Coordinates of C-alpha atoms in Angstrom, one line a residue:
M158 CA -13.7 63.4 -20.6
V159 CA -12.4 65.3 -23.7
L160 CA -15.0 67.5 -25.2
G161 CA -15.2 68.5 -28.9
K162 CA -13.9 66.9 -32.0
Q163 CA -11.0 65.1 -30.4
G164 CA -13.3 63.5 -27.9
M165 CA -15.6 62.2 -30.6
R166 CA -12.6 60.8 -32.6
L167 CA -11.4 59.0 -29.4
E168 CA -14.8 57.5 -28.7
A169 CA -15.1 56.4 -32.4
L170 CA -11.6 54.8 -32.2
K171 CA -12.5 52.9 -28.9
F172 CA -15.8 51.8 -30.3
S173 CA -14.2 50.5 -33.5
I174 CA -11.6 48.6 -31.5
Y175 CA -14.3 47.0 -29.4
I176 CA -16.1 45.9 -32.5
L177 CA -13.1 44.9 -34.5
I178 CA -11.4 42.5 -32.0
P179 CA -14.3 40.0 -31.7
V180 CA -15.0 40.2 -35.4
V181 CA -11.4 39.4 -36.3
A182 CA -11.2 36.7 -33.7
S183 CA -14.4 35.1 -35.0
I184 CA -13.1 35.1 -38.6
S185 CA -9.7 33.8 -37.8
F186 CA -10.8 31.0 -35.4
N187 CA -13.7 29.9 -37.5
N188 CA -11.3 27.9 -39.7
P189 CA -11.6 24.1 -38.8
E190 CA -7.9 23.5 -39.1
T191 CA -7.2 26.4 -36.6
Q192 CA -9.8 25.1 -34.2
K193 CA -8.3 21.6 -34.3
Y194 CA -4.8 22.9 -33.8
W195 CA -5.7 25.0 -30.7
A196 CA -7.9 22.2 -29.3
D197 CA -5.0 19.8 -29.6
Y198 CA -2.5 22.3 -28.3
F199 CA -4.3 23.0 -25.0
Q200 CA -5.3 19.3 -24.4
Y201 CA -3.3 18.3 -21.4
L202 CA -4.9 14.9 -20.8
K203 CA -6.2 12.6 -23.5
F204 CA -9.0 10.5 -22.2
P205 CA -8.9 6.9 -23.5
A206 CA -11.4 6.0 -26.2
N207 CA -11.8 2.6 -24.6
P208 CA -12.6 2.4 -20.9
N209 CA -10.5 -0.7 -20.6
T210 CA -7.3 1.1 -21.5
N211 CA -4.7 1.1 -18.7
L212 CA -3.6 4.7 -18.1
K213 CA -0.7 3.6 -15.9
E214 CA 0.9 1.8 -18.8
Q215 CA 0.4 4.7 -21.1
Y216 CA 2.1 7.1 -18.6
E217 CA 5.0 4.7 -18.2
E218 CA 5.4 4.5 -22.0
L219 CA 5.3 8.3 -22.2
A220 CA 7.9 8.5 -19.4
K221 CA 10.2 6.0 -21.3
Q222 CA 9.8 8.0 -24.5
R223 CA 10.7 11.2 -22.7
A224 CA 13.7 9.6 -21.1
L225 CA 14.8 8.3 -24.5
Q226 CA 14.4 11.7 -26.1
K227 CA 16.4 13.3 -23.2
E228 CA 19.2 10.7 -23.7
Q229 CA 19.2 11.3 -27.5
R230 CA 19.3 15.1 -26.9
Q231 CA 22.2 14.8 -24.5
E232 CA 24.1 12.5 -27.0
Y233 CA 23.5 15.1 -29.8
L234 CA 24.8 17.9 -27.5
D235 CA 27.9 15.8 -26.8
Q236 CA 28.5 15.3 -30.5
M237 CA 28.1 19.0 -31.2
K238 CA 30.6 19.8 -28.4
R239 CA 33.1 17.4 -29.8
L240 CA 32.6 18.8 -33.3
Q241 CA 33.1 22.4 -32.0
E242 CA 36.3 21.3 -30.2
S243 CA 37.7 19.7 -33.3
A244 CA 36.9 22.7 -35.4
Q245 CA 38.6 25.0 -32.9
K246 CA 41.7 22.8 -32.8
S247 CA 41.9 22.8 -36.6
R248 CA 41.5 26.6 -36.7
E249 CA 44.3 27.0 -34.1
K250 CA 46.5 24.5 -36.1
S251 CA 45.9 26.4 -39.4
E252 CA 46.6 29.7 -37.7
E253 CA 49.9 28.4 -36.2
S254 CA 51.0 26.9 -39.5
G255 CA 49.9 29.9 -41.5
A256 CA 51.3 32.6 -39.2
D257 CA 54.8 32.6 -40.8
K258 CA 53.5 32.2 -44.3
K259 CA 52.4 35.0 -46.5
N260 CA 48.9 35.0 -47.9
W261 CA 48.7 34.4 -51.7
W262 CA 47.0 37.8 -52.3
K263 CA 49.6 39.8 -50.5
I264 CA 52.7 40.6 -52.5
W265 CA 54.8 42.4 -49.9

């Protein structure tokens, strides 16, 4: 343990941190919108409001939605790849055609 003035400052700093963290957490998480966001964020399984709800159908529907999203994402990636390839071809074509020409700002 550090004795003297430095030890007192260290202890005061530690004590203020111990007090400050819960106070700041209480203030920040006391907002109802924040509580709802984090409660929804960490909710892994949504229990049905109606006990007659068929969970198997809900899971199958979710699986179909995920498969559709995966398919759409793959389609988007393929489109982006084709776009990049066409842009690269047009750049190469413009470089080939412009290699023997002088640029308009160069006089010599």
